[in-house]
Coordinates of C-alpha atoms in Angstrom, one line a residue:
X9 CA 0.7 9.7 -23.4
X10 CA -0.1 13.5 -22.6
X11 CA -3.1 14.0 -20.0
X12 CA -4.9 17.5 -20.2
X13 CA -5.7 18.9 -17.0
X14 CA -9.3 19.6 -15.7
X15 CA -8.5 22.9 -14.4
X16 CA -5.8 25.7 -14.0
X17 CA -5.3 27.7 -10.5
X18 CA -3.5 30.7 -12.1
X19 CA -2.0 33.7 -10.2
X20 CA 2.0 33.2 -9.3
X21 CA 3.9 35.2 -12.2
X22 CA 6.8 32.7 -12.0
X23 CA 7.4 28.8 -11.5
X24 CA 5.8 27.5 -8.3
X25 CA 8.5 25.1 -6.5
X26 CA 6.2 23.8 -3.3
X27 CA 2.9 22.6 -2.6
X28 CA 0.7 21.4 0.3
X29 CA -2.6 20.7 0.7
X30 CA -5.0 20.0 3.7
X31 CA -8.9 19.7 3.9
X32 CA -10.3 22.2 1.0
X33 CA -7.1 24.4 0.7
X34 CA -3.6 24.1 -0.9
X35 CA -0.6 25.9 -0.3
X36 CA 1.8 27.1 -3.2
X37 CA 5.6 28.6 -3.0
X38 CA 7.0 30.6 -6.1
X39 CA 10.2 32.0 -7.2
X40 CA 7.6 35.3 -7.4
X41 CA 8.2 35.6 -3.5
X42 CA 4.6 34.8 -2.4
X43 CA 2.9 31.5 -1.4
X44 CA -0.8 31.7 -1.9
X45 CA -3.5 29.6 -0.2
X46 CA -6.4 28.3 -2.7
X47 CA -9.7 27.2 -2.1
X48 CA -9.6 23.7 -4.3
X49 CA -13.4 23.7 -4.5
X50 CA -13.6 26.6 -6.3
X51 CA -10.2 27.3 -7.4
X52 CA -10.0 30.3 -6.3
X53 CA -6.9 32.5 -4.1
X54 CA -8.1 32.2 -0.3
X55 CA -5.1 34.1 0.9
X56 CA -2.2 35.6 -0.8
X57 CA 1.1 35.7 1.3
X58 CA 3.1 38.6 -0.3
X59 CA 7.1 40.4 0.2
X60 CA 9.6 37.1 1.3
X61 CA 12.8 38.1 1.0
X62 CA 13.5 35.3 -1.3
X63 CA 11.2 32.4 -3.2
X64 CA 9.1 30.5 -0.9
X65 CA 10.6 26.8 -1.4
X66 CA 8.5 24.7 1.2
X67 CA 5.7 25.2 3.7
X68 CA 3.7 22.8 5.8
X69 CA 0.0 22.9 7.1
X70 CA -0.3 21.7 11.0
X71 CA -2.2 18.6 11.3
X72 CA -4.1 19.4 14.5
X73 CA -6.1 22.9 13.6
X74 CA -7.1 24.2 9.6
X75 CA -5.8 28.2 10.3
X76 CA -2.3 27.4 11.0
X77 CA 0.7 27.6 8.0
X78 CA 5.0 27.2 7.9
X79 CA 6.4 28.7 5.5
X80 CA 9.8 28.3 4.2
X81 CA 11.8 31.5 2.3
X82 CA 15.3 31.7 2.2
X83 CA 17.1 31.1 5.7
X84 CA 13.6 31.8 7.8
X85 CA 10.8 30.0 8.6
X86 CA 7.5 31.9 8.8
X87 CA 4.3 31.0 11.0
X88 CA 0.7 32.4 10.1
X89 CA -2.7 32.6 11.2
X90 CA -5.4 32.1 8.3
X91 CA -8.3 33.4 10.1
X92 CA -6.9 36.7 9.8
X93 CA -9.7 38.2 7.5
X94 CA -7.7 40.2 5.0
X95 CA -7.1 38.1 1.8
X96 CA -3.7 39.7 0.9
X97 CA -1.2 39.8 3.8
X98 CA 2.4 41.3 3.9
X99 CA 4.8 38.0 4.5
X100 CA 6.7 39.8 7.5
X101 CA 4.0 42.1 8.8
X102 CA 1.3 39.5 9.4
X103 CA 3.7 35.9 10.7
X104 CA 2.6 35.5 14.0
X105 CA 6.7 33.9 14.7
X106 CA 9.5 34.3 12.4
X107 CA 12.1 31.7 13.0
X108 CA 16.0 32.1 11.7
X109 CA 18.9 30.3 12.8
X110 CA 19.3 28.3 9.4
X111 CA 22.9 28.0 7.9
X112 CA 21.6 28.4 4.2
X113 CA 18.7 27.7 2.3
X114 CA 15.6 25.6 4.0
X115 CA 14.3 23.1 1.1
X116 CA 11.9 21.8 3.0
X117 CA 10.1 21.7 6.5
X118 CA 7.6 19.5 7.6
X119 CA 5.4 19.4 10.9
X120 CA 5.0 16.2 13.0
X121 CA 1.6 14.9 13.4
X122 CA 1.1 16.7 17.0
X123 CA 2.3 19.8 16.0
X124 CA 5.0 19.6 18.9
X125 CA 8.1 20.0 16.2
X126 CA 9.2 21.2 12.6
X127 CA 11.4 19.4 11.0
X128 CA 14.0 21.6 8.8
X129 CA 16.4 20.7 6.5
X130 CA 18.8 23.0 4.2
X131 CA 21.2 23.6 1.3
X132 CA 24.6 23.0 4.1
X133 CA 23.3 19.7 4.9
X134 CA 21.4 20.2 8.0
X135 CA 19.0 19.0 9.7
X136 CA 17.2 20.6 12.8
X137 CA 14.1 20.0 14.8
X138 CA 12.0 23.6 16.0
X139 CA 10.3 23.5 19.1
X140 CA 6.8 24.5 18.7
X141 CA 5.8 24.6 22.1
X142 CA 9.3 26.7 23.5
X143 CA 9.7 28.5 19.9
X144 CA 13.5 27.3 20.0
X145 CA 15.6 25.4 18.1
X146 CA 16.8 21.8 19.4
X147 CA 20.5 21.7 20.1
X148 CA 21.8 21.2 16.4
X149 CA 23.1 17.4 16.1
X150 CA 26.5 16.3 14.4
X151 CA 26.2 17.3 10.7
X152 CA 25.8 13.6 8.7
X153 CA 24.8 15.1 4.9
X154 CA 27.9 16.2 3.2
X155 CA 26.3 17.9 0.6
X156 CA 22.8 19.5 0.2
X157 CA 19.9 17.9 2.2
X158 CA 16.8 17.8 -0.2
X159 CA 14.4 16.1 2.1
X160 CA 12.8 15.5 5.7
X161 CA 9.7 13.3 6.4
X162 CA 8.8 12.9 10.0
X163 CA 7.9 9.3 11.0
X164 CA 4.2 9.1 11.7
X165 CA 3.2 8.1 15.1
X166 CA 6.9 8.8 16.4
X167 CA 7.1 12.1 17.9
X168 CA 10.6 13.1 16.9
X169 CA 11.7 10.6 14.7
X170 CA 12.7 11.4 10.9
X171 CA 14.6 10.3 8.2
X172 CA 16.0 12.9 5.5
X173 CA 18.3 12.2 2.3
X174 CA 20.4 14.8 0.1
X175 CA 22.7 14.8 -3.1
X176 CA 25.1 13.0 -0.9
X177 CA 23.2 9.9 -1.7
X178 CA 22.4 9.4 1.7
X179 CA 18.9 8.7 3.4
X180 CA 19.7 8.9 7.0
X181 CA 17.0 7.8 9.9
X182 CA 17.0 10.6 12.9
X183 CA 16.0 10.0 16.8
X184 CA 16.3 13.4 18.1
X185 CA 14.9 12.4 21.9
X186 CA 18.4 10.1 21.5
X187 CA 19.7 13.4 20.4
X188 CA 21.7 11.3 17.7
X189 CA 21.3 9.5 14.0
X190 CA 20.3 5.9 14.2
X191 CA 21.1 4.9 10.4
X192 CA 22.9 5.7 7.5
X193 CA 21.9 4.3 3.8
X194 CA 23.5 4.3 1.0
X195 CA 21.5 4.5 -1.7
X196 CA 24.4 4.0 -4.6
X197 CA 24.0 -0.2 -3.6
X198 CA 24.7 -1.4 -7.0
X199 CA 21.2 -2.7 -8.6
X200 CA 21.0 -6.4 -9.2
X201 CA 23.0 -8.1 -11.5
X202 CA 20.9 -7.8 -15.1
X203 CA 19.2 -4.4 -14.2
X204 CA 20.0 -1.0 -14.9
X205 CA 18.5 2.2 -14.3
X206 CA 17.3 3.9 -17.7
X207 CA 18.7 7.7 -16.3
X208 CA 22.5 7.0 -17.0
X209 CA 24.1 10.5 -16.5
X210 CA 22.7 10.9 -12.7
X211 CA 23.9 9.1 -10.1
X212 CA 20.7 8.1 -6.9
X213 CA 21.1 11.4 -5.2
X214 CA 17.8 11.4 -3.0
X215 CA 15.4 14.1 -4.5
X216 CA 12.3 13.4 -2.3
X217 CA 10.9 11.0 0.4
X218 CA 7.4 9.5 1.3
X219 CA 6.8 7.8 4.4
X220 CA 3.5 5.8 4.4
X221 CA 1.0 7.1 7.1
X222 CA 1.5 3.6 9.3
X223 CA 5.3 5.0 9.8
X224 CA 6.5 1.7 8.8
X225 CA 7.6 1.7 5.5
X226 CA 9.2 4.1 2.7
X227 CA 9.8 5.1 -0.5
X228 CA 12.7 7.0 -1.6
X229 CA 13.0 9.0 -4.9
X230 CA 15.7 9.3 -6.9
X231 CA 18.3 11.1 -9.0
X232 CA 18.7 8.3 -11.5
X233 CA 14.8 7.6 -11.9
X234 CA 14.4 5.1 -9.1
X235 CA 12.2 3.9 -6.4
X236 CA 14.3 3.1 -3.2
X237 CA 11.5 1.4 -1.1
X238 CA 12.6 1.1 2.8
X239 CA 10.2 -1.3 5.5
X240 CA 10.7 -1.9 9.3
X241 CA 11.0 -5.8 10.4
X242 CA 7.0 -5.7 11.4
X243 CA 6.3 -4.3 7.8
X244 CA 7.9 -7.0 5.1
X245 CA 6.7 -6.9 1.6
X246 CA 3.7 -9.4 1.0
X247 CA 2.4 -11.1 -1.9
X248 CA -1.1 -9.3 -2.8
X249 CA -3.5 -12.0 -2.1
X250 CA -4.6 -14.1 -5.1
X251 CA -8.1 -15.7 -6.2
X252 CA -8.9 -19.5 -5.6
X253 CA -12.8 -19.4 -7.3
X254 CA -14.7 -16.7 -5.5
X255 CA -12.4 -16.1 -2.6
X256 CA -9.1 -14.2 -2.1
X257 CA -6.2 -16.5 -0.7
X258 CA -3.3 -14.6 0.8
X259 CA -0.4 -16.2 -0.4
X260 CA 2.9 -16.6 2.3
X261 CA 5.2 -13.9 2.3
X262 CA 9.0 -14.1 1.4
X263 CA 11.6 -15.2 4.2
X264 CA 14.0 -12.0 4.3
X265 CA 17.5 -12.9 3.8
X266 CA 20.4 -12.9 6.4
X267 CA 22.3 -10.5 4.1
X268 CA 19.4 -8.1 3.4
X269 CA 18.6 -8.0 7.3
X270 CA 22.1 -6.3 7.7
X271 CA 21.8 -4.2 5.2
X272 CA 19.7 -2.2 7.9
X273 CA 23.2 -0.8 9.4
X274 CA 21.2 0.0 12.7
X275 CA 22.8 0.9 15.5
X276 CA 20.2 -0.9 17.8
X277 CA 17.0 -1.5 18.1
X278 CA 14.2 -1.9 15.4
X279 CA 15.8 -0.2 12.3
X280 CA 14.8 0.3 8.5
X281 CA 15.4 -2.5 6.1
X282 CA 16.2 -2.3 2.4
X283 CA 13.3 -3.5 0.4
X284 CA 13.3 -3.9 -3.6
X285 CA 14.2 -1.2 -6.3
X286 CA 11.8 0.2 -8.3
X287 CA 14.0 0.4 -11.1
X288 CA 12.7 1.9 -14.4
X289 CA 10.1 3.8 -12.4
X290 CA 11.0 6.9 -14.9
X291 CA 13.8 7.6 -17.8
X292 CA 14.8 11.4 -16.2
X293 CA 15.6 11.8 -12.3
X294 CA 12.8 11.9 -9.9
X295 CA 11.1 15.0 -8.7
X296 CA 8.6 14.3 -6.1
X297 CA 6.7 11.0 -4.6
X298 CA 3.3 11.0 -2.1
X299 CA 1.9 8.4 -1.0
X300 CA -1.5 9.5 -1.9
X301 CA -3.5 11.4 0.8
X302 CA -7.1 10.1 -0.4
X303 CA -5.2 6.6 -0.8
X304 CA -2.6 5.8 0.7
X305 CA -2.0 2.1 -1.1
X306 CA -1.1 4.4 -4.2
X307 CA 2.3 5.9 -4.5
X308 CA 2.4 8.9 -7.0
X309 CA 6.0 9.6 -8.5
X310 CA 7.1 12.1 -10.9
X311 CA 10.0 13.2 -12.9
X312 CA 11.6 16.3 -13.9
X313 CA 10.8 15.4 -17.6
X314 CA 7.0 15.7 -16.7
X315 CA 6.3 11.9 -16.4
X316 CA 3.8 11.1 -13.7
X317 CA 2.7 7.2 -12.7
X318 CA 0.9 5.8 -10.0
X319 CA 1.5 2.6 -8.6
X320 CA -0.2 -0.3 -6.0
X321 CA 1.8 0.6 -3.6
X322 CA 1.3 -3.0 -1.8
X323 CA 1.8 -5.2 -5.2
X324 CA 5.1 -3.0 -6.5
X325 CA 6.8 -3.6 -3.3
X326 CA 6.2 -7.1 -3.3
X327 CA 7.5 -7.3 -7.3
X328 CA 10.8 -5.3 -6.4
X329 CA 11.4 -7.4 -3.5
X330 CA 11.2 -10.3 -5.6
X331 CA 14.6 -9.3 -6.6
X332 CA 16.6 -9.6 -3.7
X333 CA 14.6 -12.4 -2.7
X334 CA 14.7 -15.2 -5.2
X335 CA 16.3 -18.6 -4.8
X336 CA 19.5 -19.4 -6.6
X337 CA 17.9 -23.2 -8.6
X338 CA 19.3 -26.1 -7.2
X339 CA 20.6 -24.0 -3.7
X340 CA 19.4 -22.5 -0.9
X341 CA 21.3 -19.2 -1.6
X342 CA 19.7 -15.9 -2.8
X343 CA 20.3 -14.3 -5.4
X344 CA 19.1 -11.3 -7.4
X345 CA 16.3 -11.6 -10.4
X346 CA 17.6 -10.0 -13.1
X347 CA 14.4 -7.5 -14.5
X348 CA 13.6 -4.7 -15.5
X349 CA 10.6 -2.7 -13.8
X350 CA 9.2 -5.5 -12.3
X351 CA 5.4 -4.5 -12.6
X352 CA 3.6 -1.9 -14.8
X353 CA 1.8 1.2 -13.5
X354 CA -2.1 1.8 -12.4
X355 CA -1.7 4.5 -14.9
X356 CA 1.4 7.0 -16.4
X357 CA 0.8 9.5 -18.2
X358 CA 2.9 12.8 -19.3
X359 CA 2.4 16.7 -18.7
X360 CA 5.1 17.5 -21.2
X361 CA 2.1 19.6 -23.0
X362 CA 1.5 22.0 -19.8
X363 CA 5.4 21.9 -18.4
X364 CA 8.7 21.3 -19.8
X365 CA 10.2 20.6 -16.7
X366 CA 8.1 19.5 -13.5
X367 CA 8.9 20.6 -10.2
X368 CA 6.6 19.3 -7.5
X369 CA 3.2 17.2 -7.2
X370 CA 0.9 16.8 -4.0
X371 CA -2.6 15.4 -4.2
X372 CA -5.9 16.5 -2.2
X373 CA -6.1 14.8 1.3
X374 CA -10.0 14.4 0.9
X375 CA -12.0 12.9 -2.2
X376 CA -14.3 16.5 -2.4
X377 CA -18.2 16.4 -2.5
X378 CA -18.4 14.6 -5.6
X379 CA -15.9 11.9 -5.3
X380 CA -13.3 13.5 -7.5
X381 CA -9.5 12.3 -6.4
X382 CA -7.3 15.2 -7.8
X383 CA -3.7 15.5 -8.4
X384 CA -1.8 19.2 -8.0
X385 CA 1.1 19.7 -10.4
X386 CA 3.5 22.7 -10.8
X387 CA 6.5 23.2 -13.1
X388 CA 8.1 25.5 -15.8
X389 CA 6.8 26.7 -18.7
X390 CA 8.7 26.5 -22.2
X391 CA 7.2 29.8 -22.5
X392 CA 9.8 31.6 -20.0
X393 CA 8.2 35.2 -21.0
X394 CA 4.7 34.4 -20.7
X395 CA 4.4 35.0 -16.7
X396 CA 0.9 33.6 -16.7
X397 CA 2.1 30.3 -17.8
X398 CA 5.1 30.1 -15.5
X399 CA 3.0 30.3 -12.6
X400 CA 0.1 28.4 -13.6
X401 CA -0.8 25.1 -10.9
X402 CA -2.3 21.9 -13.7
X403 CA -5.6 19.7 -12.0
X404 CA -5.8 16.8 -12.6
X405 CA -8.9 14.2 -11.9
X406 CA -7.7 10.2 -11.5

């Protein structure tokens, strides 16, 4: 079913590839070479970040002030000051730091929730922490992604711990004060026996990652239309509780099998654990996930054919866990449950009528003053001559 968006933020004359949002504003990248910074209350251009180099593929607010932006262009990594009072600023004349030292092109960056260190990662597979504090890069760690890195998500509450994933089909955890990589998952495991994927020509190269604001659990999008979901030992999937009469009764969680617990491959320590597989989540290969930031127990996905769902975030990890948790009858051994997707959607619903092919989502951080939840989409227009549409950003209210 087709949803028509509320409203339009119009202004990029070409496909926007990045967003990220913060209190009232949100940040956009374009292949125009500009990342504008809109007031979501009105919908109007706050700032206008003009003359990268190259298109702006990634930027990142700072979580401890509402005037400081990253932006990522090409093999740099910009930082500005948004209480400068002129509305359009030149990209290299106004960055109050430009970073370089990138091997090829950053596709995204992401600041840790002290705003000590960026996270980078690029198109030659690395991944490198910035040093806000000493403006210098970390000493570069032994290359693990063999092919393109797509994604870096720093681990909330742990200062410099991340995990990233590429088209190496690889999500690998990082502790950079151990100045080393703590895990390596594959995310090719074969699904269980009776379920497919529904995207058959791509194989689970990781597209985008989500980490949930307690830092102990994860959801991992990918190439073949799947929901890799990822827990720490603390953080199991649990049975939503269930009505008896008038009260809610939680109902005991699973036991998590001997052979799931080493599919963690940790070297030590606490390590992440392979939950369930979303499987079915879309038909075409994932584009971007958020857990969302006015609700965190809803995970928004999306896919590149303009398919958009949100799902209980608590109930669908519990559901896909089910599959590599249930009892073989008659033994004690495990065995996989052979479904589909294992639990329908809050709500799905298409843009194919604003995009042909969608490129990123984000969602507002805040409900605004009256209550509205809304949902930032950006993609490419059918209409490839028609710069207006290319750049256009679609609201949406859920």
């Amino acid at each position: 079913m087709a949803h028509t968006p509320t409203s339009f933020l119009s202004g990029h004359v070409a496909p926007v590839l990045t967003l990220d949002s913060k209190d009232w504003m949100l940040a956009s990248g374009s292949e125009d070479r500009t990342c504008r910074i809109w007031d979501i209350r009105s919908g109007k251009v706050h700032k206008a970040l003009t003359g990268f180099d190259s298109s702006v593929t990634t930027s990142s607010f700072t979580p401890v002030d509402s005037h400081t932006l990253y932006v990522g262009s090409g093999q740099k990594i910009y930082t500005y000051d948004l209480r400068m009072e002129a509305m359009i600023l030149s990209a290299t004349e106004s960055a109050t730091k430009v970073y370089e030292g990138a091997e090829d092109e950053i596709n995204q960056i992401q600041v840790n929730h002290r705003a000590t260190f960026l996270a980078s990662c690029d198109d030659s597979g690395d991944v490198r922490i910035l040093d806000l504090k000493t403006h210098k890069w970390m000493r570069p760690l032994e290359r693990k992604h063999s092919n393109i890195a797509m994604s870096v998500q720093f681990i909330p509450k742990k200062e410099l711990q991340a995990l990233s994933g590429g088209m190496d089909k690889l999500v690998v955890a990082w502790d950079f004060y151990k100045n080393r990589a703590t895990q390596q998952i594959q995310t090719d495991t074969p699904l269980p026996d009776g379920v497919s994927s529904k995207q058959l020509f791509n194989p689970p190269f990781v597209h985008s990652i989500a980490v949930h604001p307690s830092g102990t659990r994860s959801a991992v999008g990918l190439g073949d239309g799947t929901i890799q979901f990822l827990h720490m030992s603390a953080d199991p999937p649990t049975p939503p509780p269930v009505k008896d009469g008038d009260s809610l009764v939680a109902q005991s969680a699973p036991s998590i099998s001997k052979k799931n617990k080493k599919k963690s491959a940790s070297s030590g320590g606490d390590g992440w654990l392979l939950g369930g597989r979303l499987v079915e989540a879309h038909s075409m290969p994932i584009a971007s996930i958020e857990y969302a930031g006015f609700n965190p127990n809803w995970l928004v996905t999306s896919a590149s054919n303009g398919t958009i769902a949100i799902w209980d975030e608590h109930a669908t990890r519990y559901e896909c866990s089910k599959q590599l948790l249930q009892p073989k009858a008659g033994t004690t051994a495990m065995e996989p449950l052979p479904l589909g997707r294992p639990i329908a959607p809050l709500t799905e619903f298409r843009v194919s009528n604003v995009f042909e092919r969608l490129n990123y989502i984000t969602t507002s951080k805040t409900t605004d003053g009256e209550g509205q939840r809304k949902l930032f989409v950006t993609g490419t227009h059918p209409r490839t001559g028609d710069k207006k549409l290319q750049g256009r950003i679609a609201v949406y209210h859920i």
